[in-house]
XYZ file of C-alpha atoms in Angstrom:
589
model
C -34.355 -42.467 46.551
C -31.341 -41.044 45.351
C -31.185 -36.992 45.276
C -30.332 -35.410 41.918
C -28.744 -31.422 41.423
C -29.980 -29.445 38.865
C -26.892 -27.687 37.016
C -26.296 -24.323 38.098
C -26.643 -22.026 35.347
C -26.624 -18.700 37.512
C -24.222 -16.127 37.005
C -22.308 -17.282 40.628
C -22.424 -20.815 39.284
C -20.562 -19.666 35.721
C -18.310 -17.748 37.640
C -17.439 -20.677 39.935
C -16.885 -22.883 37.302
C -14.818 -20.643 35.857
C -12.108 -20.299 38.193
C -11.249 -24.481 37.455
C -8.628 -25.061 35.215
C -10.604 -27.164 33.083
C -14.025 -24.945 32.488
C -14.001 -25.783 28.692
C -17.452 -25.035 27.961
C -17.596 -21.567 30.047
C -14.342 -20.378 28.172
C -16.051 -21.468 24.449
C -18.805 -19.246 25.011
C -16.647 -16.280 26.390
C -14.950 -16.907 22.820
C -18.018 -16.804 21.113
C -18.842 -13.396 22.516
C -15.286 -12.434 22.565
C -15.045 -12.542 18.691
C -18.530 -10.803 18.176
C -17.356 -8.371 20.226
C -14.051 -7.497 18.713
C -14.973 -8.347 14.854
C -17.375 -5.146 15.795
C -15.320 -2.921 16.917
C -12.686 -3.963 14.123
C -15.748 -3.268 11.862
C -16.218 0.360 13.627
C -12.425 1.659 13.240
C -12.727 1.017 9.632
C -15.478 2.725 9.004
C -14.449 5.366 11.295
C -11.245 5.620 9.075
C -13.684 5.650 6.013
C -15.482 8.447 7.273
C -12.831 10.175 8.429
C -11.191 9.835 4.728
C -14.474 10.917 3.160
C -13.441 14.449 4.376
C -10.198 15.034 2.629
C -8.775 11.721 0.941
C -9.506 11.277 -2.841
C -12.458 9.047 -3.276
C -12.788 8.596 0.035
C -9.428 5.832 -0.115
C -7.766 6.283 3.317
C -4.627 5.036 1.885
C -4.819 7.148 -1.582
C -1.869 9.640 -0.608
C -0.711 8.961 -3.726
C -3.210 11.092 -5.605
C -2.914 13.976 -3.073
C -0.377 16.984 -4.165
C 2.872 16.816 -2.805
C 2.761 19.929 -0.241
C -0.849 18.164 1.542
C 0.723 15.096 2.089
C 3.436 16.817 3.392
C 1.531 19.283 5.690
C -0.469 15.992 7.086
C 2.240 14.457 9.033
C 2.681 17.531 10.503
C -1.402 17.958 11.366
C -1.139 14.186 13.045
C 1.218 14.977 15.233
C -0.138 17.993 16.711
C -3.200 16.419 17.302
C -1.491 13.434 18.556
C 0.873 15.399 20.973
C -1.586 17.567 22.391
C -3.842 14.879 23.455
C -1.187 12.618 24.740
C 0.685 15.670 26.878
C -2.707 16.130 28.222
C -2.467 12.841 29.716
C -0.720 11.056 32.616
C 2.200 8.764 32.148
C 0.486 5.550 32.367
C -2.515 6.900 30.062
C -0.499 7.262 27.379
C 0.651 3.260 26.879
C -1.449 2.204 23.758
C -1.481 -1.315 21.714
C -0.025 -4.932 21.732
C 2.526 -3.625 24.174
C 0.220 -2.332 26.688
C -1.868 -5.100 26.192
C 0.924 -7.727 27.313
C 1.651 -5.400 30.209
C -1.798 -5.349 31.356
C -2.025 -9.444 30.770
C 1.549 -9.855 33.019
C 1.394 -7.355 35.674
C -2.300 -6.461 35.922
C -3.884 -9.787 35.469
C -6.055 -8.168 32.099
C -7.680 -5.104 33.271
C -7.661 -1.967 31.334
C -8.099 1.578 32.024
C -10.532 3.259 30.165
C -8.847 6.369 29.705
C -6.081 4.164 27.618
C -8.989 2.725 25.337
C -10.241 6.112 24.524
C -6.721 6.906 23.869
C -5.907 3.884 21.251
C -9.707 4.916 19.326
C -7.779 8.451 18.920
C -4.620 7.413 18.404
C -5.250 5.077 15.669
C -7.143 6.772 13.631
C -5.075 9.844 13.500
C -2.283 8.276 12.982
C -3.556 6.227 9.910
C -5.473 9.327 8.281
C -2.669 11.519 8.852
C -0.244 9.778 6.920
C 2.070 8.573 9.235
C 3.358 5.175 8.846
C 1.357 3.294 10.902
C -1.065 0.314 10.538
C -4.587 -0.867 11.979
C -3.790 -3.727 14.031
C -2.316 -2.667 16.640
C -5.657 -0.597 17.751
C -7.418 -2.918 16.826
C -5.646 -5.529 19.064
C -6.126 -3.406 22.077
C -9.743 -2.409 21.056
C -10.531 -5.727 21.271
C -8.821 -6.972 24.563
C -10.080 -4.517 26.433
C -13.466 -4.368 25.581
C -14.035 -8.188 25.905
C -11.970 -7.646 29.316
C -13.875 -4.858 30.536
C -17.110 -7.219 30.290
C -15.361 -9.785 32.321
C -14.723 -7.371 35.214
C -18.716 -6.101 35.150
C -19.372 -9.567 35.774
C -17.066 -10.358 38.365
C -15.524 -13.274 36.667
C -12.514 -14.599 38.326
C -8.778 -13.477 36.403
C -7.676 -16.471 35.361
C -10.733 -15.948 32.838
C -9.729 -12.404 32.003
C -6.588 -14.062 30.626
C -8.715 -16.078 28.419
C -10.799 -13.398 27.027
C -7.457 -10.988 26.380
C -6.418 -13.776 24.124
C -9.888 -14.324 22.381
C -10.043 -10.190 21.873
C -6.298 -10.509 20.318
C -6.701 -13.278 18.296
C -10.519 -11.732 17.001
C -8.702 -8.795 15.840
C -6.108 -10.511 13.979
C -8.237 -12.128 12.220
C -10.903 -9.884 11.199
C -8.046 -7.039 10.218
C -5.882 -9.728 7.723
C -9.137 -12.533 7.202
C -6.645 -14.998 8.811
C -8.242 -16.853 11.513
C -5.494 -18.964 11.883
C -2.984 -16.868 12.421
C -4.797 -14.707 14.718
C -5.092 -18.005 16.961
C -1.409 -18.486 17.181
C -0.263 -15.043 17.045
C -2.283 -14.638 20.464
C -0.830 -17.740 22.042
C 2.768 -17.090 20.463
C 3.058 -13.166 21.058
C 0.381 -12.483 23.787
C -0.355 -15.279 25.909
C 3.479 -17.011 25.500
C 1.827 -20.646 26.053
C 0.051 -23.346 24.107
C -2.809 -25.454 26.050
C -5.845 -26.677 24.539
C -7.587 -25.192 27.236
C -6.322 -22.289 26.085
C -6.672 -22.753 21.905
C -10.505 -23.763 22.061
C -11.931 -20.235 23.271
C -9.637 -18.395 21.364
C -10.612 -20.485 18.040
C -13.876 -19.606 18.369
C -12.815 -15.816 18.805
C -10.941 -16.298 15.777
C -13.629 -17.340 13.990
C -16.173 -15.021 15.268
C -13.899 -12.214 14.282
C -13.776 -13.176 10.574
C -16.937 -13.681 10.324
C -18.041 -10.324 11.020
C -15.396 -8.906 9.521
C -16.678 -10.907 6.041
C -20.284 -10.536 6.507
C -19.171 -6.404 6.771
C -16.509 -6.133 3.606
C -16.803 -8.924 2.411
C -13.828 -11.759 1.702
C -11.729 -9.665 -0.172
C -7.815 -9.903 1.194
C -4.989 -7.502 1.049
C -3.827 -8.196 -1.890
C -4.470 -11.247 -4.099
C -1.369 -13.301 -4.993
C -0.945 -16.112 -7.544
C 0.438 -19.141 -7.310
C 3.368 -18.953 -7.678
C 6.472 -21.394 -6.008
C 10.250 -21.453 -5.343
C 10.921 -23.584 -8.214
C 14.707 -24.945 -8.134
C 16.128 -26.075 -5.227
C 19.099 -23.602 -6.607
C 17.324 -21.002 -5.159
C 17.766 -21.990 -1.630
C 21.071 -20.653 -0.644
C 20.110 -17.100 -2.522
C 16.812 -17.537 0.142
C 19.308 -18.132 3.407
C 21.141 -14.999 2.266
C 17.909 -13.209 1.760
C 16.433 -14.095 5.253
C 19.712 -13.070 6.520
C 19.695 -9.702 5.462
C 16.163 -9.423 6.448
C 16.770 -10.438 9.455
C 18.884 -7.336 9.993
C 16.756 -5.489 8.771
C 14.588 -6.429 11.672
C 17.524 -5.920 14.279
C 17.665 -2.712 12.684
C 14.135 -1.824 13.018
C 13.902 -3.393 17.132
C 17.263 -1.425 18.034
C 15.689 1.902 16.505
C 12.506 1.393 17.719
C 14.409 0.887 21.520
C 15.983 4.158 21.041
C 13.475 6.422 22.721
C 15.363 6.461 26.565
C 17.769 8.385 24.829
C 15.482 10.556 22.804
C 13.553 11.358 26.401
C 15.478 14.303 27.107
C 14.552 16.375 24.143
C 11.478 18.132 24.914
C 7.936 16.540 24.127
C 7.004 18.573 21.157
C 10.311 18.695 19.564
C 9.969 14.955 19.127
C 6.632 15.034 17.956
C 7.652 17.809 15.374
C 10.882 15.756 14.188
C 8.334 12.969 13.828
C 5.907 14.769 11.386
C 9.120 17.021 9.702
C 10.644 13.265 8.265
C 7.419 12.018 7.398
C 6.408 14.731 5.713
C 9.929 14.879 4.201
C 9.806 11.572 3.029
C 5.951 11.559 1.554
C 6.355 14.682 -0.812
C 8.830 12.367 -2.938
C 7.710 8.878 -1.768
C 3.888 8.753 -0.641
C 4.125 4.987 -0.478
C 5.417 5.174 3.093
C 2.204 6.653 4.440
C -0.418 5.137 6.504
C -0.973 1.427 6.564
C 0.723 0.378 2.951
C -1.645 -2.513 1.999
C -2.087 -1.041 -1.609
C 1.731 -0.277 -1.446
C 2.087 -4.257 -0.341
C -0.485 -5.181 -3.537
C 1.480 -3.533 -5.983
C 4.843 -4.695 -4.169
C 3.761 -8.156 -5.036
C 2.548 -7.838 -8.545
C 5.674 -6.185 -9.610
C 4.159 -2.366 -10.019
C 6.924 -0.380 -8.268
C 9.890 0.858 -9.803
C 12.830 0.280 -7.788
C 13.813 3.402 -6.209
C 9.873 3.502 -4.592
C 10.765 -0.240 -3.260
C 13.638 0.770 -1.953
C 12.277 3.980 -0.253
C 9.649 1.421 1.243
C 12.035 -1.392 2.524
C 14.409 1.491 4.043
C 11.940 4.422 4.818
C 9.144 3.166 5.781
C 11.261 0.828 8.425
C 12.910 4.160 9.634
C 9.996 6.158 9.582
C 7.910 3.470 11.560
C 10.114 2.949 14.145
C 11.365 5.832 14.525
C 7.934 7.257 15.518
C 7.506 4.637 18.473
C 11.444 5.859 19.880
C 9.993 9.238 19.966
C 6.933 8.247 21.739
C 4.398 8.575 19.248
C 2.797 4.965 19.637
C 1.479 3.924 16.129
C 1.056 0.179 15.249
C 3.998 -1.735 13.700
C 2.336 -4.819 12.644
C 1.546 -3.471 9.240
C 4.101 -1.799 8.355
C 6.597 -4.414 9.029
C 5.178 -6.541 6.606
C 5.187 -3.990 3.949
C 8.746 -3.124 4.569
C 9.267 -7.257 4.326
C 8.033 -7.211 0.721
C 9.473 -4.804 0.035
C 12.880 -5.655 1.028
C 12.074 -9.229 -0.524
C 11.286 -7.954 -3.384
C 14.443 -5.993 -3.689
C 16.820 -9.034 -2.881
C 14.767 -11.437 -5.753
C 15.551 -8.243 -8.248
C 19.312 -8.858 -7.227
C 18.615 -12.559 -7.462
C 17.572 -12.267 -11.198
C 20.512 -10.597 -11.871
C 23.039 -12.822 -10.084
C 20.829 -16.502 -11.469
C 19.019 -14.911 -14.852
C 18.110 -18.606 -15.600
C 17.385 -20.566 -12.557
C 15.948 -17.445 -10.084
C 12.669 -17.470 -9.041
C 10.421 -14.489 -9.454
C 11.039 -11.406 -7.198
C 7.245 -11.754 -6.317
C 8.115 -15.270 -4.314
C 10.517 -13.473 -2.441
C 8.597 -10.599 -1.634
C 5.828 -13.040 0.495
C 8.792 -14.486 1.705
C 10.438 -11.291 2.944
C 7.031 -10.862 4.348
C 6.683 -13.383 6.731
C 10.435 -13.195 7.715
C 10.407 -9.723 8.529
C 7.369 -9.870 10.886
C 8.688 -13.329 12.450
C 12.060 -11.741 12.939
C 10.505 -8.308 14.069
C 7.740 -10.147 16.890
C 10.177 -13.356 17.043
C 6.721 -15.447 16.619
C 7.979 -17.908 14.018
C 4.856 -19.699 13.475
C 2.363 -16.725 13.637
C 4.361 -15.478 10.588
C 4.380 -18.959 8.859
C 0.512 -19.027 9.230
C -0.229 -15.163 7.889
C 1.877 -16.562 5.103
C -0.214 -19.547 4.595
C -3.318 -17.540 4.762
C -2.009 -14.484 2.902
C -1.092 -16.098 -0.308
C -3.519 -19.345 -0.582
C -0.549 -21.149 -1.461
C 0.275 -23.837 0.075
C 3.588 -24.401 -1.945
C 5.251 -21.422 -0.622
C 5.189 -23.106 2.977
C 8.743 -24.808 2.805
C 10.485 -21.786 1.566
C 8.461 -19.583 4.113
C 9.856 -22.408 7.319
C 13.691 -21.523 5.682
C 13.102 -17.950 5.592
C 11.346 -17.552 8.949
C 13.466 -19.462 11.072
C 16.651 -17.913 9.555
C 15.629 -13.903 9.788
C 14.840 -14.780 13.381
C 17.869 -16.134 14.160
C 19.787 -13.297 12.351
C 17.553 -11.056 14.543
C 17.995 -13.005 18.027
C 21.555 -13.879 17.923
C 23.517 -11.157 15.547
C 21.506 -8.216 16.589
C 20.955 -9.192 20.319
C 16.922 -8.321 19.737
C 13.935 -10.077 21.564
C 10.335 -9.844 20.295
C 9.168 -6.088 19.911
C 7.111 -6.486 22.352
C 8.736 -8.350 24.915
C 11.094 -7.249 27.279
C 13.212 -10.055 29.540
C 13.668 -9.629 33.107
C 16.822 -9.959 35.076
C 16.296 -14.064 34.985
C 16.416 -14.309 31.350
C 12.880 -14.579 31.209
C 9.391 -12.302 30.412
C 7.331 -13.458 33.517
C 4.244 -14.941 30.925
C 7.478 -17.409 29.867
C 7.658 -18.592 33.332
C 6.523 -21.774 34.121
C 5.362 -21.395 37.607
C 3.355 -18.146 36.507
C 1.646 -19.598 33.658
C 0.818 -22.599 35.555
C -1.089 -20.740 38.545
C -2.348 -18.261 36.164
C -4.638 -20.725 34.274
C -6.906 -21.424 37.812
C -8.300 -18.797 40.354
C -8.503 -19.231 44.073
C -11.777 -20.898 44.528
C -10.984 -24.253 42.863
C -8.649 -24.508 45.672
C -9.431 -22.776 48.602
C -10.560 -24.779 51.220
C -14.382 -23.777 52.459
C -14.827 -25.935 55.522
C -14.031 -22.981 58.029
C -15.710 -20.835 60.921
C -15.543 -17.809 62.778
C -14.652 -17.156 66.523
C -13.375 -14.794 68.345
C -10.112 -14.836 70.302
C -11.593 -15.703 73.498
C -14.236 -18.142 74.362
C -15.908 -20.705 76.629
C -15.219 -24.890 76.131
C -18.835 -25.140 75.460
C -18.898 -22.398 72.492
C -15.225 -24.103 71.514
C -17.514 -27.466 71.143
C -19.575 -26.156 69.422
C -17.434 -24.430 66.924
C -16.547 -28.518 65.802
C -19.996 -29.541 65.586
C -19.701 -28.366 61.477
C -16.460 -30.448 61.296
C -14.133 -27.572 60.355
C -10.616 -27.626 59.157
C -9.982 -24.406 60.204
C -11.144 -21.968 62.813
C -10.322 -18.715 61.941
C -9.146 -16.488 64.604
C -10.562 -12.937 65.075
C -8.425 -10.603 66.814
C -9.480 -7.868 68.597
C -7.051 -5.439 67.160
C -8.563 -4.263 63.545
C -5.195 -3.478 62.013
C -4.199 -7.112 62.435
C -5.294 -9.950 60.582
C -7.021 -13.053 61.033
C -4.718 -16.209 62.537
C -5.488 -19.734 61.447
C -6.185 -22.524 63.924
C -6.622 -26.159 62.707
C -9.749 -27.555 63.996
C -8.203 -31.212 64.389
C -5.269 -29.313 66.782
C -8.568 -27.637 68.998
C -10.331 -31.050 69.060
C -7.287 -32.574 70.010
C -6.879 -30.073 72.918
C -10.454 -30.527 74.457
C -10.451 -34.236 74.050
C -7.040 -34.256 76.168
C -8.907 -31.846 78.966
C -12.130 -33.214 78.879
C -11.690 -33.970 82.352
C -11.645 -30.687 83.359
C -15.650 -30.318 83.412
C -15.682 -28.035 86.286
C -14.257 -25.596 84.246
C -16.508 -25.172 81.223
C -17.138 -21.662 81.750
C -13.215 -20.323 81.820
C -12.493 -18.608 78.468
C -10.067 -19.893 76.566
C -7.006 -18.105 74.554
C -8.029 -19.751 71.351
C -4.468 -18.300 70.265
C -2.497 -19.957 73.053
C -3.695 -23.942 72.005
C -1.095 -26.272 71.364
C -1.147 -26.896 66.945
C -0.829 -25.625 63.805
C -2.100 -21.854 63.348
C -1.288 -19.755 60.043
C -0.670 -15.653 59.593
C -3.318 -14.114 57.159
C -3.811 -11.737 54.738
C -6.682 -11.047 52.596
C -7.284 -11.763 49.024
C -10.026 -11.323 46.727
C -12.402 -14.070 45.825
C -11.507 -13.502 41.612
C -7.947 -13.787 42.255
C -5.425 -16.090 40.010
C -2.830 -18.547 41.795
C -0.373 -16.580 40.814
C -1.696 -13.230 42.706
C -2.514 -15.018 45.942
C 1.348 -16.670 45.424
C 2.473 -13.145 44.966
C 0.972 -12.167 48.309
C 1.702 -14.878 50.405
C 5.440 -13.945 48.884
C 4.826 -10.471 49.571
C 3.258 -10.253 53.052
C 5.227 -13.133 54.287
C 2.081 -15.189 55.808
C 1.447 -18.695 55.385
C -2.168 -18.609 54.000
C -5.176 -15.946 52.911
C -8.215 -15.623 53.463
C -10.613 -15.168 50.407
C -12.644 -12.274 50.673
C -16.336 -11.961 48.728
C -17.987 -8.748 48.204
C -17.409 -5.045 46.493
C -18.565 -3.084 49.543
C -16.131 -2.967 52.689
C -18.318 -3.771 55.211
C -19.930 -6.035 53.783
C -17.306 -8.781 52.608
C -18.019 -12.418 53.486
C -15.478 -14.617 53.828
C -15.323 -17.595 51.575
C -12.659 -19.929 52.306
C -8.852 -19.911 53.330
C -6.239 -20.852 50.769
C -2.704 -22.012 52.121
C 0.597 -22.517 50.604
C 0.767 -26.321 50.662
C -2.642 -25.881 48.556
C -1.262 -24.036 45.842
C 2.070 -25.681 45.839
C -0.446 -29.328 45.633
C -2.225 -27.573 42.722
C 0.687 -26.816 41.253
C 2.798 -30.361 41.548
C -0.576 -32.093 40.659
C -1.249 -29.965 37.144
C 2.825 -30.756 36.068
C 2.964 -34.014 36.808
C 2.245 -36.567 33.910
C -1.569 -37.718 35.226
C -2.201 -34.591 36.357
């Protein structure tokens, strides 16, 4: 009778399916959790910030600076600072790396793992920085919240790190959405910004995070959005060129605010806390005349849109707040830009459909239009992630009419931003090749698959030196390899093909009389292979990276937490990953 296998639903048999390139199933339910997870921590900073604006903030509004006299919301820059700077001084270099930016760095060099002392940092950081009036927004945290926690569950269960890729994504794209109530963007602004790729592998998981996300968000707050905009459209097609100029100046704006922002190598030799106190002097400066640039501006953007700012406030808001914003991340103070930028967007949209009016009087659209427009450009210009913009749009305004204009505005402001100002996304920096390593092919490639789905697992064990009769026995499991144990603990494990060592007896099998010799299993005629170690939840692209960087020809994969007692599972070569890798590119692969 034929023999049928139960699936294995075991933790070892989800993480083994996991490290395939194609575990669909295993990544949609990491998503699942993913979004739970991050929609309730999103749901936790805000009431956090609620709580914390219970204690000082009129009616308990953390963005009601507005209502607060003139020398407090002067004196509360100041406060955030101090708190700020003492906490980060306090901490080591690396500690003090916060938001999307770390969270990229951790994804490209680190393979998704997070310190913890970091994630306690971004809960402090965040929150300060919001409730003490400096011009920072929520995302950010709530980004890094997010990725980390749902990352941080993937390491305590040992899941292999092409996963933890995965689940960085899901935590982004969760707390996108359940910050703005836009699932979609949330989706593409962590493949666009984060995860630099687009496979369907890839989009499922992180849908479902998406969706999670907003749905806790909504079942917390409700469905409420930002701001609520009508519908309103570009009307004549006369408008256009007025909308190129527009994006263009917008998209020097964002030049502007990415070549500030960049500044802080030069601000590095001025002593911690004078930074920190030029920080809170100019916020504080700006906020006893102009309390609009505080904190995260979404009642700012609200009445930006519905035309309920006189102009010098919009223009303190397109100019200041862009200064004031990114001038606190050159000086090291690492608040979230996300918001902000698209409050300074409106508000320099806003601005340039004033000027419109005045130049067209009969055939301009309303300043409103260009305010969502100067929106979406400024944070597509700003993160250069053209269609993460084009979706907050979308899902922003409700409006689906505002789409074609939005595509104009978008591309152009990037452009402006790319090839006039020299500026790359905020949060990407290019290597020496042109390219962010996430952008690379190869890396993204090998990055999507861990080492067991294609390590080979036929082996065994055998010391250097040993008789024909224990040699024929070492083929009796058919082998490919017979790995090589030297006697020297500092050295590593050599490779010997089992084919070459059948080969050898086979040739000698006259030689009977001699069955008790020992034999140099090192010294046999065929192929053997220099080993390192690697660990059994590594990515391609790590064990590529250390074949590359211990110049061996293969690894052996190592199982177990405990040093002494780490099994070995398999042996992975460079012709296996380079097979992978030809295989997945090629157009049946």
């Amino acid at each position: 009778m034929p023999r049928f296998s139960l699936p294995d639903f075991s933790l070892d048999g989800f993480r083994r399916q996991l490290a395939n390139v194609d575990a669909l199933p295993q990544l949609c339910v990491l998503g699942v959790v993913s979004g739970l997870i991050t929609g309730g921590l999103m749901v936790a900073f805000r009431l956090l910030l609620a709580l914390g604006a219970l204690a000082f903030m009129p009616d308990g509004n953390p963005e009601a600076f507005e209502q607060l006299p003139p020398w407090g919301r002067a004196l509360l820059p100041l406060l955030a600072v101090a708190l700020i700077g003492l906490w980060l001084w306090r901490q080591p270099p690396a500690s003090r790396k916060i938001g999307v930016a770390h969270v990229i760095e951790r994804l490209t060099y680190h393979q998704g793992r997070f310190p913890l002392r970091n994630w306690i940092t971004q809960w402090w950081v965040g929150l300060v920085s919001v409730l003490g009036g400096l011009s920072a927004g929520r995302e950010g945290p709530a980004i890094h919240l997010g990725a980390a926690a749902v990352s941080g569950l993937g390491q305590r269960l040992k899941l292999p790190h092409n996963s933890l890729r995965v689940l960085v994504a899901c935590g982004t794209a969760a707390a996108i959405s359940a910050s703005f109530h836009t699932p979609i963007a949330g989706v593409i602004f962590a493949m666009e910004v984060v995860m630099m790729e687009y496979t369907i592998v890839g989009f499922m998981p992180v849908i479902l995070a998406s969706t999670m996300g907003a749905v806790v968000a909504q079942l917390a707050f409700g469905t409420e959005r930002a701001f609520q905009a009508t519908d309103v459209a570009l009307g004549s097609l006369v408008n256009l060129p007025w909308l190129v100029v527009c994006a263009l100046v917008i998209g020097l704006l964002a030049g502007l605010f990415v070549r500030v922002a960049r500044a802080g190598r030069r601000l590095e030799r001025l002593p911690w806390a004078l930074r920190c106190a030029l920080v809170g002097l100019v916020v504080g400066g700006v906020a006893w005349w102009y309390p609009q640039v505080q904190g995260m501006g979404y009642d700012t953007l609200a009445m930006t849109l519905s035309g309920g700012l006189p102009l010098d406030v919009l223009l303190a808001v397109a100019i200041g707040k862009l200064l004031l914003t990114a001038g606190a991340v050159a000086c090291g103070i690492p608040v979230s830009i996300i918001g902000p930028v698209l409050v300074v967007g409106a508000a320099a949209g806003t601005l340039l459909g004033l000027l419109g009016a005045q130049l067209m009087p009969s055939l301009a659209a309303g300043p409103e239009i260009y305010g969502m427009l100067g929106m979406a450009a400024m944070m597509g210009a700003v993160l250069q992630a053209p269609l993460a913009a084009l979706m907050a749009l979308l899902e922003l305004t409700h409006n689906p009419n505002i789409i074609l204009p939005g595509m104009l505005a978008v591309v152009v402001a990037g452009l402006t931003s790319r090839q006039l100002c020299r500026c790359d996304g905020f949060f990407i920096s290019v290597t020496r090749h042109g390219l962010h390593p996430l952008q690379q092919p190869l890396m993204q490639a090998l990055s999507r698959v861990s080492v067991p789905a294609v390590m080979e697992r036929s082996l065994v064990r055998s010391a250097r030196m040993v008789t024909r009769d224990q040699a024929r026995a070492l083929l009796e499991a058919n082998p490919v390899w017979v790995l090589i144990e030297r006697s020297s603990a500092d050295k590593p494990l050599l490779a010997l093909k089992a084919a070459d060592l059948a080969r050898w007896l086979l040739e000698h099998d006259e030689e009977r009389d001699d069955d008790s010799a020992l034999l140099d299993l090192v010294e046999i005629p065929g192929q053997r292979l220099d080993m390192a170690p690697i660990h059994l939840q590594a990515t391609l692209t790590e064990a590529f990276d250390r074949l590359n960087d211990r110049g061996v020809d293969a690894l052996y994969v190592e199982h177990g937490h405990r040093p002494k007692n780490k099994r070995i599972s398999g042996i992975i070569t460079r012709d296996a990953i380079e097979r992978h890798y030809r295989f997945s590119d090629s157009p049946n692969g």
